[in-house]
mmCIF file of C-alpha atoms in Angstrom:
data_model
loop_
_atom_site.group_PDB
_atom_site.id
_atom_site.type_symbol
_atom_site.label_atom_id
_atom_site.label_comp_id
_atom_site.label_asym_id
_atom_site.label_seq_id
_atom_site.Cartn_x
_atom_site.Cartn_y
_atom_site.Cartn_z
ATOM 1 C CA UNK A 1 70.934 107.055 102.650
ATOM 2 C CA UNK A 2 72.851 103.980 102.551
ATOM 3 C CA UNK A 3 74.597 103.270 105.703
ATOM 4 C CA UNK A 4 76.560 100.559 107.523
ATOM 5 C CA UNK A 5 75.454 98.311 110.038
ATOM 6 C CA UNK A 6 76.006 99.514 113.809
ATOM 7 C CA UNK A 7 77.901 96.394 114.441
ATOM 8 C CA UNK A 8 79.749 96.986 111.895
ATOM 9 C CA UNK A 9 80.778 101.226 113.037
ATOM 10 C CA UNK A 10 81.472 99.394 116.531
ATOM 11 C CA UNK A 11 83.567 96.584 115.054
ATOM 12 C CA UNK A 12 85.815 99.492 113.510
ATOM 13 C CA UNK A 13 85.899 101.440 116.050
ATOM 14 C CA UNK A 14 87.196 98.769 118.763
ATOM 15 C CA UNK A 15 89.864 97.789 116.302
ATOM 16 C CA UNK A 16 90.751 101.452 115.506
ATOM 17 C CA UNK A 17 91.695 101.503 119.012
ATOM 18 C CA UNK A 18 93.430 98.448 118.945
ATOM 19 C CA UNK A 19 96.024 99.881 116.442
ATOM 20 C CA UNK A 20 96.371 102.924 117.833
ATOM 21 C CA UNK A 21 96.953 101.292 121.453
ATOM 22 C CA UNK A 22 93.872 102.660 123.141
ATOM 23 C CA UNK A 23 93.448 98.557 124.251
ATOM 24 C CA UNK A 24 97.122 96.920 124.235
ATOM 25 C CA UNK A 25 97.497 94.065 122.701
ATOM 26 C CA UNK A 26 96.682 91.286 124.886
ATOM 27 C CA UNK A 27 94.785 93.743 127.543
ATOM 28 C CA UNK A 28 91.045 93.064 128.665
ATOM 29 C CA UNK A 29 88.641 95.539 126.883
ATOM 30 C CA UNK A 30 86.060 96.712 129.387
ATOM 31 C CA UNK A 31 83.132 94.057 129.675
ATOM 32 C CA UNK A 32 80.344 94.104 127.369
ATOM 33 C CA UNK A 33 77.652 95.730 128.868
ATOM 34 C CA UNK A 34 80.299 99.067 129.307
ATOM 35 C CA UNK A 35 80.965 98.469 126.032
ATOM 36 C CA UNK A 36 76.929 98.552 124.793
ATOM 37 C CA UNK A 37 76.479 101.477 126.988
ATOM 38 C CA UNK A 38 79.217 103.309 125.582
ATOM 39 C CA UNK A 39 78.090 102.849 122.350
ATOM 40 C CA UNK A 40 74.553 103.731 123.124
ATOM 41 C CA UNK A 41 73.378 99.812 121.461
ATOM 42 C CA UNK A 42 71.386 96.734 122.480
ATOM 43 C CA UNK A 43 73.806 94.301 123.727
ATOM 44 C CA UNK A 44 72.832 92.233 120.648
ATOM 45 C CA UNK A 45 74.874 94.640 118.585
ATOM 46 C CA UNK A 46 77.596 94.817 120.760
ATOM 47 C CA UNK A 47 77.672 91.028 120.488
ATOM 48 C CA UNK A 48 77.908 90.809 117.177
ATOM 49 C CA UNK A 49 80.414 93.063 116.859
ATOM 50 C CA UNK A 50 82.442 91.522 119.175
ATOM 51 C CA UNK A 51 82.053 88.450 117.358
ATOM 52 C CA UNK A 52 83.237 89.997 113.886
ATOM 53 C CA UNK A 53 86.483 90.866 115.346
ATOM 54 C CA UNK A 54 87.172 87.707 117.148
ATOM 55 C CA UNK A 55 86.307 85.419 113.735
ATOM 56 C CA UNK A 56 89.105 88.062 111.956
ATOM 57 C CA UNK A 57 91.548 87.675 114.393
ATOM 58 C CA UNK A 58 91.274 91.110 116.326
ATOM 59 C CA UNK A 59 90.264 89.860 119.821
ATOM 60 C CA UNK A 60 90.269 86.532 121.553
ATOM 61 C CA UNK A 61 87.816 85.501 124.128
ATOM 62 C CA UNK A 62 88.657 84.093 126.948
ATOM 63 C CA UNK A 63 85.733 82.034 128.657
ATOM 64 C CA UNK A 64 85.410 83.164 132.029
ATOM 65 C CA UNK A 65 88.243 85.824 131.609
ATOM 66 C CA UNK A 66 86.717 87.796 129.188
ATOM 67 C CA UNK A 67 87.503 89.411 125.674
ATOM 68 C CA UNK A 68 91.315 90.448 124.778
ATOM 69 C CA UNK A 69 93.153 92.285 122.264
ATOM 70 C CA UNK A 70 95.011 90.115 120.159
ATOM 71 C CA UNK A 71 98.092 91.119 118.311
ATOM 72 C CA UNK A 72 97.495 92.903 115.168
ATOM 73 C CA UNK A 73 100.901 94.233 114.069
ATOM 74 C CA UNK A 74 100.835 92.055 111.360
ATOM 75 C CA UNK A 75 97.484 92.235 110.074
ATOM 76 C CA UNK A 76 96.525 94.126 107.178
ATOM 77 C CA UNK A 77 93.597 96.502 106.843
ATOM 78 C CA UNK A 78 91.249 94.939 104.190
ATOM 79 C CA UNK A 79 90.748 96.976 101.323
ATOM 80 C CA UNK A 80 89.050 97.142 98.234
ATOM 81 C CA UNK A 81 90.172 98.586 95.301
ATOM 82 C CA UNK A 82 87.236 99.901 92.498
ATOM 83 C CA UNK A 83 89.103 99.616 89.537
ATOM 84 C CA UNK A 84 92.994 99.508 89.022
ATOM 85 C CA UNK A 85 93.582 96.196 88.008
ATOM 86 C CA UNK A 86 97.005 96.587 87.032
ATOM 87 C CA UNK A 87 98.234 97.673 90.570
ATOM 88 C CA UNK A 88 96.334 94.661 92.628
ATOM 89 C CA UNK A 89 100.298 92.897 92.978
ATOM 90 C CA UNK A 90 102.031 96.725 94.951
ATOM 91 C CA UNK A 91 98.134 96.749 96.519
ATOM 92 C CA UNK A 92 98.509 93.078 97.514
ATOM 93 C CA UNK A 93 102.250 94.149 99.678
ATOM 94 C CA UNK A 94 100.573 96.601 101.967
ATOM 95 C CA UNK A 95 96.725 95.501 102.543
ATOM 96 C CA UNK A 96 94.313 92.897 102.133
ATOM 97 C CA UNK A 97 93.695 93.834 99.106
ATOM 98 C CA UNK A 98 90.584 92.833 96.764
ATOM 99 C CA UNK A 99 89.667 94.022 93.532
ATOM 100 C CA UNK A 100 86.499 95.108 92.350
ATOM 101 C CA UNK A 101 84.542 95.588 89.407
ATOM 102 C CA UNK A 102 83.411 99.512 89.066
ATOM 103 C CA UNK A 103 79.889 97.792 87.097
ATOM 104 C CA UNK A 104 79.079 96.120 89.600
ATOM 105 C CA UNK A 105 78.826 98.853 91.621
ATOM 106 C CA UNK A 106 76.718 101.305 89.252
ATOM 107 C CA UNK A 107 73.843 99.228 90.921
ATOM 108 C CA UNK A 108 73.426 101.480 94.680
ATOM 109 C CA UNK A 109 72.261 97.306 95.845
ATOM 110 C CA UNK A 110 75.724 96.414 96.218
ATOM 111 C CA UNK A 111 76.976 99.260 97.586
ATOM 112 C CA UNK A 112 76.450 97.557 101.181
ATOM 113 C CA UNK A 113 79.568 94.994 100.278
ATOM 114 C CA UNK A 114 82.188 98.180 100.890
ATOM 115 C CA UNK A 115 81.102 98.385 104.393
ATOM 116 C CA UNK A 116 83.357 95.130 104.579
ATOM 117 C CA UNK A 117 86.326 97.037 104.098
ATOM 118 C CA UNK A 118 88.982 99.065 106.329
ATOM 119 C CA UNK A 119 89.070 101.256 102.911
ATOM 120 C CA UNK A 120 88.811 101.757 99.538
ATOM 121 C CA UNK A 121 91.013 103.112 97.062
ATOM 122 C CA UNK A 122 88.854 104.144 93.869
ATOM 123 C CA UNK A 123 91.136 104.261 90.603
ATOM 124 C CA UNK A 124 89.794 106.709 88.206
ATOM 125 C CA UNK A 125 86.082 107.005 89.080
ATOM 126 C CA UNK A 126 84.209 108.267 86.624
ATOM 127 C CA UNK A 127 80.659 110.273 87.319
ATOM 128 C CA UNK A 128 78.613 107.524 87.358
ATOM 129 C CA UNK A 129 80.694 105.763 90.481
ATOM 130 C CA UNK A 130 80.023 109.296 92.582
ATOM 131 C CA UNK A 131 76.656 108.639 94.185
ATOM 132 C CA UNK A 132 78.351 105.446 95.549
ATOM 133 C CA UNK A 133 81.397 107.272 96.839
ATOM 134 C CA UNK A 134 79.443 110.271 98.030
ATOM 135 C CA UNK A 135 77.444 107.505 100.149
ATOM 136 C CA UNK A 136 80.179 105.410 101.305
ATOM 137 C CA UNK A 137 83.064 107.628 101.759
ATOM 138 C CA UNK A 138 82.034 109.465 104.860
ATOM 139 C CA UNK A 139 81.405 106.053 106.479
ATOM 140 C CA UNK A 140 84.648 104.100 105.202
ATOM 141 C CA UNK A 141 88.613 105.671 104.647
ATOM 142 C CA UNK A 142 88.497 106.233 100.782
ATOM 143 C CA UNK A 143 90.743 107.695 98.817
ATOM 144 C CA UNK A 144 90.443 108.674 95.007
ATOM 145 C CA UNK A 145 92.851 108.161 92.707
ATOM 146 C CA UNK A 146 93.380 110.733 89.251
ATOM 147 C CA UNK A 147 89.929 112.445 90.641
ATOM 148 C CA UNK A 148 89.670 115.553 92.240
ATOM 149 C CA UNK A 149 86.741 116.573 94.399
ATOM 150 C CA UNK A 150 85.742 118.762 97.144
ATOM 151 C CA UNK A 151 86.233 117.377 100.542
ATOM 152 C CA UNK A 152 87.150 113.973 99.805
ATOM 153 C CA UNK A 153 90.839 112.721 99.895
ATOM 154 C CA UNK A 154 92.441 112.230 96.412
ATOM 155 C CA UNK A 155 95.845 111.724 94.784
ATOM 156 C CA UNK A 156 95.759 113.193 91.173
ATOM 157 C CA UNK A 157 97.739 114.445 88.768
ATOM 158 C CA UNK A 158 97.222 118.532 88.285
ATOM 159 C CA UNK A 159 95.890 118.192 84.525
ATOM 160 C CA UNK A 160 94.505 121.751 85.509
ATOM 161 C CA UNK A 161 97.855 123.372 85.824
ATOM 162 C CA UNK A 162 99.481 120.989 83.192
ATOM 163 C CA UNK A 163 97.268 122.833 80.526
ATOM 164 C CA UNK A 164 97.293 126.268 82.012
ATOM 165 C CA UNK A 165 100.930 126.246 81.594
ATOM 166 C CA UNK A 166 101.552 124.978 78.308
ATOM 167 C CA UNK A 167 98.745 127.258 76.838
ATOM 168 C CA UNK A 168 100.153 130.092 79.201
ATOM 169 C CA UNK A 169 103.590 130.118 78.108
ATOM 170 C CA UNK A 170 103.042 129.537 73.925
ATOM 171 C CA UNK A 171 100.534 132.158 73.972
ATOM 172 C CA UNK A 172 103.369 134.107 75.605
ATOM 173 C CA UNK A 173 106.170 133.049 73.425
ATOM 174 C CA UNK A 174 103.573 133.301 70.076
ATOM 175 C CA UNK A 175 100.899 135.928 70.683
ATOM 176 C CA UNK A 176 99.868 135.929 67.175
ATOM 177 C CA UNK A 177 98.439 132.307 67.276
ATOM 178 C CA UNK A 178 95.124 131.397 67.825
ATOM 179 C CA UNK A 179 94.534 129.184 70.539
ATOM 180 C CA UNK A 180 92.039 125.799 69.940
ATOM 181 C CA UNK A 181 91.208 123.137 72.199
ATOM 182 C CA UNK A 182 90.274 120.007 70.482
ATOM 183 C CA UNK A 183 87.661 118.613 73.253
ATOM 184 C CA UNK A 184 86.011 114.935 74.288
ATOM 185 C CA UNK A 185 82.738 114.871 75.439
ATOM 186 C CA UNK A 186 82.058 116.551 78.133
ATOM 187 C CA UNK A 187 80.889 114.762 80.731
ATOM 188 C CA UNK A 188 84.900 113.452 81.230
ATOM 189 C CA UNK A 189 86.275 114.478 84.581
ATOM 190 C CA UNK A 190 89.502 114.410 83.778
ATOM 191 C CA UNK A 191 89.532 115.860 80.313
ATOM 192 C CA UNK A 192 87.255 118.270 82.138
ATOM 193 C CA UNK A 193 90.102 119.640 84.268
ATOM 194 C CA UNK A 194 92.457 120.201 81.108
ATOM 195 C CA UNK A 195 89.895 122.299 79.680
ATOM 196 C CA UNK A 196 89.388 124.324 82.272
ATOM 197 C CA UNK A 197 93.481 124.775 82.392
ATOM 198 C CA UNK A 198 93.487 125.889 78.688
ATOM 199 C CA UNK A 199 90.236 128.597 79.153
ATOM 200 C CA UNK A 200 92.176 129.639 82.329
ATOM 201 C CA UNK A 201 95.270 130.349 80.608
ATOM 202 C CA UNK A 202 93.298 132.136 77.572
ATOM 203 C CA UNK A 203 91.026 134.395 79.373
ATOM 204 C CA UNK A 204 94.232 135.079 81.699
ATOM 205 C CA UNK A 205 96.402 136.677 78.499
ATOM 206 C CA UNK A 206 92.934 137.885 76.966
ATOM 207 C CA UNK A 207 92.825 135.763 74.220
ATOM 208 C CA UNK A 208 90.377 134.637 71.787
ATOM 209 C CA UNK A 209 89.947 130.420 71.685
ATOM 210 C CA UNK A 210 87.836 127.988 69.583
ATOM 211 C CA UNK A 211 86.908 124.538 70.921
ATOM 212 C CA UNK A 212 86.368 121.790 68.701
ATOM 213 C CA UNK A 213 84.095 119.136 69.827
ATOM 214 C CA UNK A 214 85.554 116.081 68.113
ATOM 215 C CA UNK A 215 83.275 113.271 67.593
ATOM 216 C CA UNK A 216 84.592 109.571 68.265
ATOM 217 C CA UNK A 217 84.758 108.019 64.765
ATOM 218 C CA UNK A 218 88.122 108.881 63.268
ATOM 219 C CA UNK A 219 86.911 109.613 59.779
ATOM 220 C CA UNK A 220 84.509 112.346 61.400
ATOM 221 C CA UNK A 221 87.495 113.607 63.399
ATOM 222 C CA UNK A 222 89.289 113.978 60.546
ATOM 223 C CA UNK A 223 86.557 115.727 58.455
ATOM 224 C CA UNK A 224 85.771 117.926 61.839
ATOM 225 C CA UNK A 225 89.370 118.889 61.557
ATOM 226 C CA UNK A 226 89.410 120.085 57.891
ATOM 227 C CA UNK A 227 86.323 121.817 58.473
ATOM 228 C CA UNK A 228 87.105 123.443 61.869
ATOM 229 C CA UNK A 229 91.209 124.231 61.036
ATOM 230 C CA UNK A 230 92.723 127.354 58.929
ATOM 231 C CA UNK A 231 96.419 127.335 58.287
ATOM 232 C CA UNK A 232 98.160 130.423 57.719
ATOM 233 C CA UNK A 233 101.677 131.735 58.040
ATOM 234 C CA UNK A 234 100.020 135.231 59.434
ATOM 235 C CA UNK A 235 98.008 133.220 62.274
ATOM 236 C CA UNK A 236 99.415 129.960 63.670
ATOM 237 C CA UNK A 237 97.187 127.507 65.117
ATOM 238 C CA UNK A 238 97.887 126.356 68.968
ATOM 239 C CA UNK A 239 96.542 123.419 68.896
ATOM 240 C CA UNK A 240 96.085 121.536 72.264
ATOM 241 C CA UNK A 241 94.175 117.861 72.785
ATOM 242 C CA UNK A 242 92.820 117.313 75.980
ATOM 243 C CA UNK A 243 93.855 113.480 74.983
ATOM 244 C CA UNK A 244 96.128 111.701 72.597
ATOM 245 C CA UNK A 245 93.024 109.765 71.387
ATOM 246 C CA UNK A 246 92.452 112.643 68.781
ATOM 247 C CA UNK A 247 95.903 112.470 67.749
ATOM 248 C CA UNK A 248 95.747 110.221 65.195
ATOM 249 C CA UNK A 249 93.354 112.289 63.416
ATOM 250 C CA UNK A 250 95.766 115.230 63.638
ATOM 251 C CA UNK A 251 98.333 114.024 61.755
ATOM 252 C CA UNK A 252 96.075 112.005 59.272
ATOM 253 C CA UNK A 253 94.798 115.705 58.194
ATOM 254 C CA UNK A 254 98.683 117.314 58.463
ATOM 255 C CA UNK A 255 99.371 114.719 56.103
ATOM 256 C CA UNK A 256 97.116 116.556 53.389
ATOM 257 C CA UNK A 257 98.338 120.579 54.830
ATOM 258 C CA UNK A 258 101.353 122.091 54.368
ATOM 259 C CA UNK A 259 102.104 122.116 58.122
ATOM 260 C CA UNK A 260 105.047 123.355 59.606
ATOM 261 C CA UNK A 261 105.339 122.482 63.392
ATOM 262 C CA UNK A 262 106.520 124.908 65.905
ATOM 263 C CA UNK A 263 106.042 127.125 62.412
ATOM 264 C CA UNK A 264 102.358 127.457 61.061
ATOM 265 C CA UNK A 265 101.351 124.740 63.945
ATOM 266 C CA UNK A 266 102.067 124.161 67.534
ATOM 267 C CA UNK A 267 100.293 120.752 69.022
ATOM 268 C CA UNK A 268 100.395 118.649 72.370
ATOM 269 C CA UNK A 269 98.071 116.311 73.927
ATOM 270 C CA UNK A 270 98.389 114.193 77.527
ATOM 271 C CA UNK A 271 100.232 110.797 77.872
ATOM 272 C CA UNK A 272 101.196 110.965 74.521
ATOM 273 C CA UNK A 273 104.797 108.488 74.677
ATOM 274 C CA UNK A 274 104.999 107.361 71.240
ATOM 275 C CA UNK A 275 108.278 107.897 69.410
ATOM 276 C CA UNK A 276 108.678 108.522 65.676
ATOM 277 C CA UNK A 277 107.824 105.619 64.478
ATOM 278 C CA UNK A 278 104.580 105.803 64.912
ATOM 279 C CA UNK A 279 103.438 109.877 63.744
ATOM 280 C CA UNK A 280 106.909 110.406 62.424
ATOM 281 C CA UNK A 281 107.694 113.237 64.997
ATOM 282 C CA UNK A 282 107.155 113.047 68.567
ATOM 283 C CA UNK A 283 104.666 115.094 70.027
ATOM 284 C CA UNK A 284 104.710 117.955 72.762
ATOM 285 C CA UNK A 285 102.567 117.242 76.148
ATOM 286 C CA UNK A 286 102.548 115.764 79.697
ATOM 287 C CA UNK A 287 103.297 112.156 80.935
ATOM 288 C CA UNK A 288 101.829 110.953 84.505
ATOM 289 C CA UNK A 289 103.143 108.347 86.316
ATOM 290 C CA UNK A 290 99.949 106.787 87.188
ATOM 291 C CA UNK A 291 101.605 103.815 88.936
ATOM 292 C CA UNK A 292 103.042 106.503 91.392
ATOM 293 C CA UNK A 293 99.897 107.997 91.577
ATOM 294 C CA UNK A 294 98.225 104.573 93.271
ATOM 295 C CA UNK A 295 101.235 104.243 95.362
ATOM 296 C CA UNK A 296 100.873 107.932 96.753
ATOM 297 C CA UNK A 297 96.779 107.076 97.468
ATOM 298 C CA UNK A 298 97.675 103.869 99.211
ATOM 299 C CA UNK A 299 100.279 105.778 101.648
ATOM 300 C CA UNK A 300 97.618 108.440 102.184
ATOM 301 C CA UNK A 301 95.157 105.791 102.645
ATOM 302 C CA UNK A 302 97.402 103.473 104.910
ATOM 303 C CA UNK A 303 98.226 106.575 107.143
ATOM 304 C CA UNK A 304 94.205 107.281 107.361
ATOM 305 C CA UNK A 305 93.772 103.890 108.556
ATOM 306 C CA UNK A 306 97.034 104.018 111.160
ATOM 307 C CA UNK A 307 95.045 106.791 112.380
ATOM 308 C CA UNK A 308 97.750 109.466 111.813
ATOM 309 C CA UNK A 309 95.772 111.170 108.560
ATOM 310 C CA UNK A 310 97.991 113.616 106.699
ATOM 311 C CA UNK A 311 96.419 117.262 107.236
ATOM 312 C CA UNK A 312 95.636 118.031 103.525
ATOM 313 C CA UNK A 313 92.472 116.234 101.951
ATOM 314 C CA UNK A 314 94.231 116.069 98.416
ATOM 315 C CA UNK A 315 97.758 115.479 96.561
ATOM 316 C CA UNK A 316 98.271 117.074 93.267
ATOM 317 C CA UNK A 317 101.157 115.491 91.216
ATOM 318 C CA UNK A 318 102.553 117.636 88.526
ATOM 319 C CA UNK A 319 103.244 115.008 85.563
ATOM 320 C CA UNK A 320 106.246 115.136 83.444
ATOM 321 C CA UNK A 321 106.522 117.327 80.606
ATOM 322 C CA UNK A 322 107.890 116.028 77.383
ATOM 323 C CA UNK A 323 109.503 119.345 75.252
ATOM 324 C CA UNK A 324 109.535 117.211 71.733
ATOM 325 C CA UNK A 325 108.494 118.334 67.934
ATOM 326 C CA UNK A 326 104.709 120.118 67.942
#
């Protein structure tokens, strides 16, 4: 197991305290061998600890006085942020904020550079990031952003409920249709929690499904579509994408079907914004707001850090639902 230095657990801890006003600012900590036997370390360690804070401006030391908390009001927690460029500026207002590449980190040798942190916000890790996190997480304030997972703190929009909904109420409104779920490869989180919305909603009303695994060439989306889809006036097709990515290839094969929408065919997909001009109709689904997203996981985080943590683990955020043509 990968774990962070003892300085490094004592360093946080003394400055934890700090903020919280367990030491004032500008009061005496107890001396340095209470300190070391408090902690259970050499004296070494405590040293070296002490020394971390004083080079980042926590404490001062005082020769022949001793060491003093300095103060911190105005300091902000260091934190990294694993992905997410786009949000580094609103990141930038509230912490010490530094971005890094999710790569980098697929290699479990530089996991040890996130012990530098206060936190870490990690912007839509996918499976291949969660050996890290699982490792670090207990150890440093993270929060995940778009992700959800037992017993870790996340902010995410509830793509589970999004699709159960949608898939609930036109199965309700259209019992005749046959639902499909046009699905990504599998090994997507996210898209992962849409399909489990639309099998929730199905087996919920009783309903038969298909799921059609679309490749990720368009030309063999399109000929996976005119193999895998029947129209008929007797049976519509509810159609629902667990991303706009296969959208395209939708309407390339409506294009070539007599397809009536809302009539022989229902469709929506997620994040799907585009107007007319680009399918000719707009399409039914669910918009997030991933810049509130980040800003929800940096209050959670920021609280975390104040030491005042909010009492639930995880934040689901409904996204918007856009009623259009499909």
């Amino acid at each position: 197991m990968v774990r962070q230095q003892p300085f490094r657990e004592i360093a946080r801890e003394i400055e934890r305290r700090i903020r919280q006003g367990v030491y004032p600012e500008n009061s005496a900590l107890p001396s340095r061998p209470e300190l070391a036997e408090e902690f259970g370390v050499a004296r070494a360690t405590l040293d070296r600890a002490i020394q971390e804070l004083t080079r980042s401006g926590i404490l001062v030391s005082r020769h022949g006085s001793g060491t003093f908390a300095a103060p911190v009001a105005e300091k902000k927690f260091r934190v990294g942020v694993v992905s997410g460029a786009e949000f580094m500026e609103y990141a930038g207002s509230i912490f010490d904020a530094v971005f890094l590449n999710p790569a980098e980190l697929e290699n479990r040798s530089a996991w040890r550079r996130l012990f530098e942190f206060d936190g870490l916000l990690w912007v839509r890790p996918e499976a291949v990031l969660f050996p890290a996190i699982e490792a670090i997480a207990p150890q440093v304030p993270s929060v995940l952003i778009n992700r959800v997972v037992a017993d870790l703190p996340y902010v995410s929009s509830d793509h589970r409920r999004a699709y159960y909904e949608i898939t609930r109420s036109r199965i309700a409104a259209y019992p005749e249709a046959l639902p499909v779920l046009l699905q990504s490869r599998p090994d997507s989180l996210v898209t992962g929690y849409r399909c489990e919305g639309f099998v929730d909603a199905c087996r919920e009303t009783g309903k038969f499904y298909e799921v059609v695994r679309m490749p990720p060439d368009f030309k063999e989306k399109v000929a996976t579509l005119e193999e895998r889809l029947k129209l008929s006036d007797e049976r519509p097709l509810l159609v629902v994408s667990d991303t706009r990515a296969h959208t395209g290839a939708l309407m390339r094969w409506s294009a070539f079907h007599p397809v009536e929408w809302r009539g022989n065919l229902f469709y929506s997909d997620f994040d799907n914004d585009f107007d007319t001009d680009i399918f000719g109709v707009r399409v039914t689904g669910f918009l997030q707001d991933q810049e509130l997203l980040f800003k929800e996981a940096a209050a959670k985080l920021k609280r975390t850090l104040d030491g005042t943590p909010d009492v639930e683990s995880g934040l689901l955020v409904y996204p918007e639902f856009r009623d259009a043509d499909t």
